[in-house]
XYZ file of C-alpha atoms in Angstrom:
623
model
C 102.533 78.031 100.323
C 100.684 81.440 99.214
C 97.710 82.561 101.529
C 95.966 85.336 101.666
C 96.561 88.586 104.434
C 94.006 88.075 107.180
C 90.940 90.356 106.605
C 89.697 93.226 108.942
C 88.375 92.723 112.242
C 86.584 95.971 112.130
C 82.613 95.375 111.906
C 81.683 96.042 108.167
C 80.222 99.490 108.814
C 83.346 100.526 110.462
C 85.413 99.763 107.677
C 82.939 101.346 105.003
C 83.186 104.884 107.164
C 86.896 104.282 106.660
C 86.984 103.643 103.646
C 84.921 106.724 102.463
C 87.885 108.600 103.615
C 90.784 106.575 101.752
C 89.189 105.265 98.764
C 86.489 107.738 97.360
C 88.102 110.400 97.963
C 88.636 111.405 94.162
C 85.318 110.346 92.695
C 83.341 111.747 95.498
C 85.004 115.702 94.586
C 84.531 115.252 90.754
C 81.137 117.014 90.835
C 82.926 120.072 91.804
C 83.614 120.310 88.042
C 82.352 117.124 86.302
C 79.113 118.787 84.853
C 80.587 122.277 84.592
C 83.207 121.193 82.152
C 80.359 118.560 80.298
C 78.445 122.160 79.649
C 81.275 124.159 78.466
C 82.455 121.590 76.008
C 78.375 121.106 74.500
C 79.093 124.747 73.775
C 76.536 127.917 74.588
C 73.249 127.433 77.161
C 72.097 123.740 76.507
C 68.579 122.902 75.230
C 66.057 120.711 77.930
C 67.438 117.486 75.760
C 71.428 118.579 75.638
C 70.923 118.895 79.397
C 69.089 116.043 80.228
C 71.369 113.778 77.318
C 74.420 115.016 79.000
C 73.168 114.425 82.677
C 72.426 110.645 81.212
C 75.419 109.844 79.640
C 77.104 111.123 83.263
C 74.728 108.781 85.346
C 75.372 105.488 82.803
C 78.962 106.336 82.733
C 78.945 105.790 87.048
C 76.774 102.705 86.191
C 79.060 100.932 83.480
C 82.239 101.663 84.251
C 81.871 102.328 88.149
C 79.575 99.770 89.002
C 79.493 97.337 86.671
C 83.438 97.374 85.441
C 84.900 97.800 88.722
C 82.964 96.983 91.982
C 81.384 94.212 90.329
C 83.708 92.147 88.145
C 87.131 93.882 88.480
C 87.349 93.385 92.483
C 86.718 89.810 92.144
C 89.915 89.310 90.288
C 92.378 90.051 92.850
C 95.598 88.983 93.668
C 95.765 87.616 97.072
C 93.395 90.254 98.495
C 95.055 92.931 96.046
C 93.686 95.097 93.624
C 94.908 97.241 90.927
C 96.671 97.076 87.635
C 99.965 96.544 88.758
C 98.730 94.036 90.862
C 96.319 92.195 88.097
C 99.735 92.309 86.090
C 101.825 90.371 88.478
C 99.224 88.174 88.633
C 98.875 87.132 84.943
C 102.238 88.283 84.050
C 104.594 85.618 85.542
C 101.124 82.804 85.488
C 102.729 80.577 82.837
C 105.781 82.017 82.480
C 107.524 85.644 81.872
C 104.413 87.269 79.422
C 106.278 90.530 78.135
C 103.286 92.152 76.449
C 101.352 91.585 79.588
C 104.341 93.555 81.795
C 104.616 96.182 79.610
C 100.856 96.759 79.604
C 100.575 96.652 83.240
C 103.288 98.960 84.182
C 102.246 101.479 81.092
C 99.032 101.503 83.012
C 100.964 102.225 86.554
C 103.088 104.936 84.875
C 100.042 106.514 83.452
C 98.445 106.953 87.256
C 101.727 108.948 88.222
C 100.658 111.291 85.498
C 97.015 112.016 86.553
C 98.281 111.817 90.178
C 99.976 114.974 89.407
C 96.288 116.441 88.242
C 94.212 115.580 90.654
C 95.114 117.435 93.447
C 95.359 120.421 91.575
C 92.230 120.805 89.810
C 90.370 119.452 92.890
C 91.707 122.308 95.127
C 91.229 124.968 92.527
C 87.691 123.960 91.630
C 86.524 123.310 95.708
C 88.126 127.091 96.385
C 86.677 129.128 93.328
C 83.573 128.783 95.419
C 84.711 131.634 97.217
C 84.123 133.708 94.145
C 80.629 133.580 93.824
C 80.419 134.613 97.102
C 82.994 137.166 97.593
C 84.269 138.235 93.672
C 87.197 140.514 94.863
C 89.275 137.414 96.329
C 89.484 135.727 92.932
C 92.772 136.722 92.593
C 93.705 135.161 95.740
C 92.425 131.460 94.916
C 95.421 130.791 92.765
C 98.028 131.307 95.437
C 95.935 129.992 98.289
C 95.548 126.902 95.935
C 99.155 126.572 96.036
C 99.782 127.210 99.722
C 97.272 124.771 100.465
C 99.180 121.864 98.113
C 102.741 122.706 99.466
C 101.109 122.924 102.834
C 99.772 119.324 102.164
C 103.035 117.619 100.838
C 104.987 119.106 103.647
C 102.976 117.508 106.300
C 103.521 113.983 105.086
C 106.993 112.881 106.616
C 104.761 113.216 110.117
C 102.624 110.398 108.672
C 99.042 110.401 108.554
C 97.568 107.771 110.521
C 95.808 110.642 113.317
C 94.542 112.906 110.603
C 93.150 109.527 108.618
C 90.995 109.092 111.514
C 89.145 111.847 110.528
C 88.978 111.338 106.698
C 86.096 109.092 107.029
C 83.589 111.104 109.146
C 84.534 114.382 107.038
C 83.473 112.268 103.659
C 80.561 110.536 105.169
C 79.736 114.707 106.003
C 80.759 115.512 102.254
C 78.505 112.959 100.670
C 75.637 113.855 102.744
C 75.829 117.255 102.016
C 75.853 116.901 98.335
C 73.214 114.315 98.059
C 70.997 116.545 100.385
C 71.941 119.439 97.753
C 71.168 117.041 94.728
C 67.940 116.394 96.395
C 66.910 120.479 96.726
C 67.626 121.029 93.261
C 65.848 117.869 91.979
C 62.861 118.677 93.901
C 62.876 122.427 91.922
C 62.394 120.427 88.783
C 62.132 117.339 89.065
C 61.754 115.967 85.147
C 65.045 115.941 85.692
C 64.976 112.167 86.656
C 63.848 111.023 83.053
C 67.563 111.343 82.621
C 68.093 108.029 84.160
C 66.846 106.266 80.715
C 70.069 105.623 78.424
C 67.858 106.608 75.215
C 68.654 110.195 76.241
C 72.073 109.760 76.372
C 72.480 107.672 73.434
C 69.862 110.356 71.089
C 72.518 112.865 72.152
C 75.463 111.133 71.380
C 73.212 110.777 67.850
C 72.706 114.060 66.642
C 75.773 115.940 68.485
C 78.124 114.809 65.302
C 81.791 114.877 66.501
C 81.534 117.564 68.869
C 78.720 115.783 70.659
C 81.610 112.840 71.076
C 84.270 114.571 72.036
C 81.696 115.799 75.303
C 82.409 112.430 76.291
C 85.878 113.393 77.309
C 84.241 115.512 80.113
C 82.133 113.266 80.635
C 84.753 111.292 81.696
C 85.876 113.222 84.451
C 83.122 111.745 86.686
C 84.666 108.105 86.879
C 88.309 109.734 86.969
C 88.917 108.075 90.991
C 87.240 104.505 89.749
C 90.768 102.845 89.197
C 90.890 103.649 93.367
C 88.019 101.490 94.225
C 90.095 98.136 92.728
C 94.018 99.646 93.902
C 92.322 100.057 97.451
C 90.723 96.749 98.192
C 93.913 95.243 100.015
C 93.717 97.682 102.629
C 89.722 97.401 103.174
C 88.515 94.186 101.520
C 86.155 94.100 98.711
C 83.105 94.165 100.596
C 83.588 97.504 102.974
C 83.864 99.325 99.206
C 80.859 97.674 97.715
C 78.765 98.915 101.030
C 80.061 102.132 100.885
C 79.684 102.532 96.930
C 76.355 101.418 97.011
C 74.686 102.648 100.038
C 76.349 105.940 99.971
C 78.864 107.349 97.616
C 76.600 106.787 94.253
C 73.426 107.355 95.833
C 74.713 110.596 96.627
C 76.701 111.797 92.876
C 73.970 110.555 91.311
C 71.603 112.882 93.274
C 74.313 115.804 92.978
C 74.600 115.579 89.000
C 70.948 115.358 88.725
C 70.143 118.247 90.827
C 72.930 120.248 89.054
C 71.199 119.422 85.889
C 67.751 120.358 87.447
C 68.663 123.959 87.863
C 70.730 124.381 84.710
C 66.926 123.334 83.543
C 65.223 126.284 85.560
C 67.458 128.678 83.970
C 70.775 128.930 86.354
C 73.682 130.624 85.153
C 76.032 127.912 83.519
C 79.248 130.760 83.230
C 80.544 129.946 86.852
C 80.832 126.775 89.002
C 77.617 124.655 88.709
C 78.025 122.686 91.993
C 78.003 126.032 94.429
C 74.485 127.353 92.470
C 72.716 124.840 94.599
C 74.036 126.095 97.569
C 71.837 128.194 99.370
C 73.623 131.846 100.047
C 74.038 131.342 104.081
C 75.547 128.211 103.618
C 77.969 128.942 100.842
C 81.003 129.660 103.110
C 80.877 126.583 104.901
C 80.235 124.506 102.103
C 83.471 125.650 100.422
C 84.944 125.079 103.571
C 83.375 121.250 103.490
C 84.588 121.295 99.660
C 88.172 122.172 100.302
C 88.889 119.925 103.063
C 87.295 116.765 100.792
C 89.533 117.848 97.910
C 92.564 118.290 100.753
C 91.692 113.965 101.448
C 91.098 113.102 97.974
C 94.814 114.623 97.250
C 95.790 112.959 100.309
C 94.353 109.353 98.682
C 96.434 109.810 95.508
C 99.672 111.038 97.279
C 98.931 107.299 99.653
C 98.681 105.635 96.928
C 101.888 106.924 95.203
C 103.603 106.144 97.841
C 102.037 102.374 97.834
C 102.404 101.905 93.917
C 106.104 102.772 94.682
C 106.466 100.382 96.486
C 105.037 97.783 94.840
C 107.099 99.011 91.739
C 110.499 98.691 93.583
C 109.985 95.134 94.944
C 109.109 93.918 91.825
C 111.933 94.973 90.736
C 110.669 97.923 88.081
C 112.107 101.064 90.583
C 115.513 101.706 91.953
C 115.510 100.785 95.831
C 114.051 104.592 97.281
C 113.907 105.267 101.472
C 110.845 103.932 102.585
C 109.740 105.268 105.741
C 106.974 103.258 108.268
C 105.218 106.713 109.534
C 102.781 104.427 111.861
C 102.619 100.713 113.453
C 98.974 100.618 113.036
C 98.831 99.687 109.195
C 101.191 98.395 106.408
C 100.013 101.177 104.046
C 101.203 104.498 106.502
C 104.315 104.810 104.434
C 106.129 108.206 103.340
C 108.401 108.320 100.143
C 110.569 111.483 100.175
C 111.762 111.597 96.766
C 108.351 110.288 95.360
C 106.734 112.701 97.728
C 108.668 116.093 96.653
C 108.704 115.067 92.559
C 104.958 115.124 92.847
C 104.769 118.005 95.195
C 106.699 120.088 92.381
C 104.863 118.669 89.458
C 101.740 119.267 91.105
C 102.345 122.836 91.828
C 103.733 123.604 88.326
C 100.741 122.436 87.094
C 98.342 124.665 89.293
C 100.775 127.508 88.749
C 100.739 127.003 85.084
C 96.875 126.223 84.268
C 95.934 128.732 86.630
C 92.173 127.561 86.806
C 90.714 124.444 87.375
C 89.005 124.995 83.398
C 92.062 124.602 81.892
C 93.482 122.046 84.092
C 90.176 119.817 83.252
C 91.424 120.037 79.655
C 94.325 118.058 80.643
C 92.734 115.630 82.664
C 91.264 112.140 82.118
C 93.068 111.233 79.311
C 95.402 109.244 81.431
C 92.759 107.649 83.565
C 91.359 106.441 80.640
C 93.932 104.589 78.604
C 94.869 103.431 81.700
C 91.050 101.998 82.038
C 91.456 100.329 78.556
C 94.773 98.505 79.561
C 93.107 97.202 83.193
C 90.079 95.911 80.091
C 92.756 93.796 78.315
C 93.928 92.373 81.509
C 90.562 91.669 82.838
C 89.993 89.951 79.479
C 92.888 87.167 80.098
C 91.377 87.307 83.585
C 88.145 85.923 82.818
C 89.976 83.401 80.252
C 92.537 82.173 82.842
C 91.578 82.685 85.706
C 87.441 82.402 85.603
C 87.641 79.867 82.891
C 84.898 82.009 80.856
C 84.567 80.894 77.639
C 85.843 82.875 74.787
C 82.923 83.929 73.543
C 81.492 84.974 76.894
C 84.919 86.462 77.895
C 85.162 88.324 74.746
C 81.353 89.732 75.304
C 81.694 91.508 78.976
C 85.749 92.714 78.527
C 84.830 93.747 74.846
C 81.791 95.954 76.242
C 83.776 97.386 78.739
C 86.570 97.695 75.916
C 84.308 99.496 73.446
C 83.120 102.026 76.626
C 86.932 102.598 77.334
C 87.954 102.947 73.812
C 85.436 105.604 73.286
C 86.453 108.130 76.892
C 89.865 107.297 75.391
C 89.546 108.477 71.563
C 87.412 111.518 73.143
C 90.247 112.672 75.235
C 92.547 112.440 72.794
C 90.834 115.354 71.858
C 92.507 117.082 74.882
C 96.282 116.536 73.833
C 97.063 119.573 72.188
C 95.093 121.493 75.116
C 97.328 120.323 77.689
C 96.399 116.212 77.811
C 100.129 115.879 76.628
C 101.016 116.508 80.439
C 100.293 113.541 81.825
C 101.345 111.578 78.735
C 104.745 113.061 79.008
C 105.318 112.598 82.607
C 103.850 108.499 81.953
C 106.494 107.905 79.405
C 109.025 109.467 81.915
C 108.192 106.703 84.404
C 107.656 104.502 82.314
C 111.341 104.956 80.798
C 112.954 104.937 84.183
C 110.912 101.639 84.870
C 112.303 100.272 81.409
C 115.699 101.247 82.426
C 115.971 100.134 86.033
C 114.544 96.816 85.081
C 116.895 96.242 81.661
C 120.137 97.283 83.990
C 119.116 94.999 87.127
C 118.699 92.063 84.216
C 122.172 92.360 82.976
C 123.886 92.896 86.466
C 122.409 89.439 86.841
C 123.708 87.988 83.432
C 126.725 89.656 83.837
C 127.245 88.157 87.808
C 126.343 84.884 86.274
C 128.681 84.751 83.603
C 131.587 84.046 85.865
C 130.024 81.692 88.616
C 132.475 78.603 90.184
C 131.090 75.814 91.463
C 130.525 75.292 95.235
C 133.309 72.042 95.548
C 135.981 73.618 93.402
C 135.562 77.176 94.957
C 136.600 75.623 98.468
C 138.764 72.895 97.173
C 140.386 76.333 95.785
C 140.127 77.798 99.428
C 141.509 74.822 100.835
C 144.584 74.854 98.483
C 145.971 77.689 99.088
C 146.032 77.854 102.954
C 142.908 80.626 103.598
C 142.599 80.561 106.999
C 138.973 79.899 108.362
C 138.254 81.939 110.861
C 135.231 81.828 113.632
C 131.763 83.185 113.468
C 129.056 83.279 110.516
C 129.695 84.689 107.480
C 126.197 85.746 105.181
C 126.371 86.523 101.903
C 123.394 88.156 99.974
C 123.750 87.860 96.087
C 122.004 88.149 93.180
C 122.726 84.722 91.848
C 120.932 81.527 92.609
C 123.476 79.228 91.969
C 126.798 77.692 92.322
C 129.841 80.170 94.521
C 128.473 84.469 94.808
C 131.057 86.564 93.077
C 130.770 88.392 96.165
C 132.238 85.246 98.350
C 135.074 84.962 96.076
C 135.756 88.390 96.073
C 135.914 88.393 99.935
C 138.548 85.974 99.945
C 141.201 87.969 97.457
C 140.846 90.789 98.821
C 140.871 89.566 102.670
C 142.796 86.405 102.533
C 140.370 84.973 105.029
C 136.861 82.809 105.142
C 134.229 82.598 108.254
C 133.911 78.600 109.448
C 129.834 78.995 108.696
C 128.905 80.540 105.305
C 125.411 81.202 104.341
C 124.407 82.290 100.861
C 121.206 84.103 100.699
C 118.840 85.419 97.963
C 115.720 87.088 98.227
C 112.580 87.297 95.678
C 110.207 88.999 95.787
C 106.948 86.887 93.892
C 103.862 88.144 91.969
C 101.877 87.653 94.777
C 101.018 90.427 97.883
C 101.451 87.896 100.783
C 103.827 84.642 101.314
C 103.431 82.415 104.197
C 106.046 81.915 106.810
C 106.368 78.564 106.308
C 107.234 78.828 102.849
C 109.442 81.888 102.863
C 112.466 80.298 103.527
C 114.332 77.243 101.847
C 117.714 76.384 102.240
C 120.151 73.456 101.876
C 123.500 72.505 103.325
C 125.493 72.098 99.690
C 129.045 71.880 101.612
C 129.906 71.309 105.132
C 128.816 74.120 107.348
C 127.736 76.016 103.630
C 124.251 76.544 103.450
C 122.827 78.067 100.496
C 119.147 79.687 101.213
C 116.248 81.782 98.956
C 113.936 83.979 100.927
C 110.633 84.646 99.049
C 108.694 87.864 99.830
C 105.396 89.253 98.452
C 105.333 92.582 96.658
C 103.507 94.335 99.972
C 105.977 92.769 102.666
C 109.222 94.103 104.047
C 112.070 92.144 103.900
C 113.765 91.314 107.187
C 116.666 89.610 106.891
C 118.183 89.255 110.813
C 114.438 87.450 111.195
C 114.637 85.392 108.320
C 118.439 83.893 110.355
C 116.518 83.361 113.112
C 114.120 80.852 111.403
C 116.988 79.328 109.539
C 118.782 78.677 113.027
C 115.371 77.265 114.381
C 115.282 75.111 111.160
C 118.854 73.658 112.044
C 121.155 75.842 110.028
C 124.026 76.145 112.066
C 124.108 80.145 111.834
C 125.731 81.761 115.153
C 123.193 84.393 115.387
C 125.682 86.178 118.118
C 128.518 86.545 115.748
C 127.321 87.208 112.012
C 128.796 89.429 109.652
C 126.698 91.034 106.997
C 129.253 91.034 102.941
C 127.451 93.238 100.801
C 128.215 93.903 97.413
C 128.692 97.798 96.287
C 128.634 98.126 92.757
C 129.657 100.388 89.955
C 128.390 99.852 86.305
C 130.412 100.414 84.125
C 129.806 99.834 79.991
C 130.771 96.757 78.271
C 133.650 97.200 76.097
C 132.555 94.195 73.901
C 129.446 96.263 72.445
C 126.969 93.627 73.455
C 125.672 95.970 76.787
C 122.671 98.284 77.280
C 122.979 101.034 74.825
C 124.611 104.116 75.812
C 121.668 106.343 77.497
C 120.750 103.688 79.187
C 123.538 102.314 80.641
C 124.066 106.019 82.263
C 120.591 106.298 83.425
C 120.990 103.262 85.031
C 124.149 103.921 86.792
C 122.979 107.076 87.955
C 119.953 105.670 89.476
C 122.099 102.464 91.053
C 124.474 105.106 92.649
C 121.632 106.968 94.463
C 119.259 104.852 95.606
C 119.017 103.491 98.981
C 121.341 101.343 100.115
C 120.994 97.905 99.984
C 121.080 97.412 104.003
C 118.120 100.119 104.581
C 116.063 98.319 102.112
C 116.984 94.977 103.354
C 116.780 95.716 107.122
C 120.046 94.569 107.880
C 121.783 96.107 111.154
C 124.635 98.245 109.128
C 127.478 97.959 112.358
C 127.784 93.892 110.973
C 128.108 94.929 107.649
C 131.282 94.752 105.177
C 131.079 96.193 102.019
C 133.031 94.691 99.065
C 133.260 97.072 95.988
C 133.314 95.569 92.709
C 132.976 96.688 89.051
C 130.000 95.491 86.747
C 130.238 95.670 83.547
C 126.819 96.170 81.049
């Protein structure tokens, strides 16, 4: 019934070169302040073994957690072809049956990504233009409010959709990453003992002997795996293999180079006071490389503003966001998408943030901490992964998630250091989502109890019909409800009001399942439970778009009766309304959710449904 989306036709390299552009966006700009932030955290100039401890703890941090956690093991529990943690939760969420703990966990995780979403393209376009001030000092005041023309400027562009300016992304990384490994590699060959970082006893004697501030480092330390959760989220839209070649052969080749020449000149004696990453930059070239620096930072907030928009998604047809206007901006791919009101929140969030941090140092206090607890939770799911899903053992299950548990735990206790210095930014705006999730979901569950408290069965409802004289008049009548059973409200409803029922009647309810993709031949199934009333359920994956006039056209070519030239469309409007029998959704919640149910999108944009055949049939619910 379930199979998974075709894969790429694009040869492999192809889609590795695109991918650079989509998917490493993130962690290929974190050396722009990765090491700088490490160094002001270990506190004044670093000793040879604080530099070279540091620089280790950096490179193991890409290998465990990058390598090892994610391209490894992570993308080869997928969902259909999908990755990521709202994806992994659908996946083992609904496996037996409804797993609450598992939910909860999973969208926690997805509300904490809004929150460092905010971040990232701030302090990546702060810290990629403060380059200018080593080379020209008097514009420093100016990299603030170009910062934030720059953002605004980015966010504004994307109801025109960004399938011609993605073509670029990929060349313009593959430029990026070149550059900085070929920078890495001058500085390494100016001291090259620099490479005896690479043995984890340097990072682990550091970790040692630094006493609690040497473990709170590892909260900047952090900072250089902050875009890892992309590599997983990413690998419906490339496949697992495009990201593996480009990880390998390219991307971590190339930060591992950077760090450890930035590391090799703090060991000649560079300055530490300014930006790190430029001081390798030979003078000439320090224009351009800004330049090259800004315009990666400009993609990598162009990847997390994407994948907003995608999570969204996801989020609202499984049922956890109110329905918002989605917008196709291109016919070339699924994921070219725009989401207005996701698209402007984030746009002013992000702003406030770079208006009120001001430099990319403070904003790097407030980042990570997100990233990581989200980390731990995608840990515990991987954990039931291997159980379920691999069939590990327990005990070998319980040794590879606990490793990565114990690495996650400690970036997470580390940056818990940062709350107080700002990390309570990202927390905040998490629980936002995350209430609004809560909310949507609790109200859209008792809409449904409340709908099916009142269902009549099919016979008596048109015995009823029949009884009393309703005349039946030509044409198709399709009803989309909620419930999956028995008469819709709605149907009944129709006929008080309107004292009239179509000859053909045909019930409809669509689900969407925990899985990405459903075949055609099992979306639909439908039976005839009364003369000329069929009753169908339409099952959609949580990255398809529901098409309802389609899904009538392979009922009538299955033998349902629908006139496709004469349908009519009866759409329920509804206003909540609180239960007067105190057994509803408590108070705030019952008004969030109304609010949220009176201004989403309607129904018939969501659902694709032509609106000049639709009726709509107003109707209290009460909560």
């Amino acid at each position: 019934m379930l199979h998974r989306r075709a894969a790429p036709s694009s040869p492999l390299a192809v889609l590795g070169l695109s991918a650079l552009g989509i998917v490493f966006g993130d962690i290929g700009t974190s050396p722009l302040y990765t090491l700088k932030t490490v160094l002001s955290l270990a506190g004044d100039r670093p000793t040879a073994d604080v530099t070279l401890g540091l620089l280790s703890l950096i490179l193991w941090t890409l290998i465990i957690v990058t390598s090892l956690k994610y391209v490894t093991v992570a993308m080869r529990v997928d969902n259909d072809g999908e990755g990521g943690i709202l994806a992994l939760m659908a996946l083992l969420g609904n496996k037996r049956h409804k797993r609450p703990a598992i939910i909860a966990l999973g969208l926690f995780g997805a509300a904490l990504i809004y929150g460092d979403g905010a971040i990232t393209p701030a302090i990546s376009v702060l810290s990629a233009l403060e380059g200018l001030t080593m080379a020209t000092p008097a514009v420093t005041s100016y990299v603030l409010p170009a910062a934030v023309v720059i953002l605004i400027g980015l966010f504004a562009i994307q109801p025109l959709g960004t399938a011609a300016i993605g073509r670029a992304f990929g060349p313009i990384m593959a430029l990026w990453f070149l550059a900085i490994g070929l920078l890495g590699l001058w500085g390494i060959v100016r001291h090259p003992g620099v490479l005896v970082a690479i043995d984890p006893l340097y990072g682990l004697r550091y970790l040692a002997t630094g006493g609690p501030g040497g473990f709170l480092v590892l909260g900047g330390v952090f900072l250089c795996v902050t875009g890892a959760e992309a590599l997983y989220a990413d690998m419906g839209h490339f496949g697992a293999r495009p990201i593996r070649l480009a990880w390998s052969a390219i991307v971590f080749p190339s930060l591992v180079l950077n760090y450890a020449g930035q590391a090799a000149i703090v060991l000649e004696g560079a300055p530490i006071e300014d930006n790190i990453f430029y001081r390798l930059c030979p003078a000439p070239l320090l224009i351009p490389l800004v330049v090259l620096a800004t315009l990666a930072t400009i993609i990598a907030s162009q990847s997390i503003i994407t994948g907003a928009f995608s999570m969204t998604r996801q989020a609202i047809l499984l049922g956890w966001l109110p329905r918002l206007r989605i917008t196709q901006t291109s016919a070339e791919g699924y994921g070219q998408i725009y989401v207005g009101a996701v698209n402007w929140l984030l746009m002013a969030v992000t702003v406030g943030l770079t208006i009120g941090f001001g430099k990319s140092d403070n904003l790097a206090a407030a980042y990570g901490i997100a990233v990581s607890l989200t980390m731990l939770m995608t840990s515990v799911l991987l954990f039931i992964a291997l159980r379920e899903i691999w069939r590990w053992s327990l005990l070998a299950s319980g040794a590879l998630a606990g490793f990565f548990l114990v690495v996650d735990a400690a970036f997470f206790v580390a940056n818990v250091a940062k709350v107080f210095d700002g990390g309570y930014v990202p927390l905040l705006l998490a629980l936002l989502v995350y209430g609004v999730m809560f909310t949507w979901h609790r109200g859209v569950t008792a809409v449904s109890a409340s709908l099916h408290e009142a269902l009549v069965p099919v016979d008596r409802f048109l015995a009823e019909v029949e009884a009393a004289g309703v005349p039946r008049v030509p044409g198709t009548a399709v009803f989309l409800t909620r419930t999956s059973c028995d008469t819709p409200p709605i149907m009944r409803w129709h006929v008080q009001r309107n004292r009239a029922l179509h000859r053909r009647l045909f019930v409809l309810t669509v689900q969407t399942q925990p899985v990405p993709w459903v075949q055609d031949g099992g979306r639909l199934t439908m039976e005839e439970v009364a003369p000329q009333f069929w009753r169908a359920s339409a099952r959609y994956g949580f990255m398809e778009r529901p098409d309802i006039p389609a899904l009538l056209r392979q009922a009538h070519a299955l033998g349902c009766g629908v006139d496709l030239d004469d349908v009519t469309y009866y759409i329920g409007h509804e206003t909540v309304v609180r239960r007067e029998d105190g057994r509803g959704l408590p108070g705030l919640q019952e008004r969030l959710f109304a609010a949220m149910e009176r201004n989403g999108t309607h129904v018939t944009d969501f659902l694709h449904v032509p609106p000049e055949s639709v009726v709509e049939i107003g109707r209290q619910i009460a909560i």
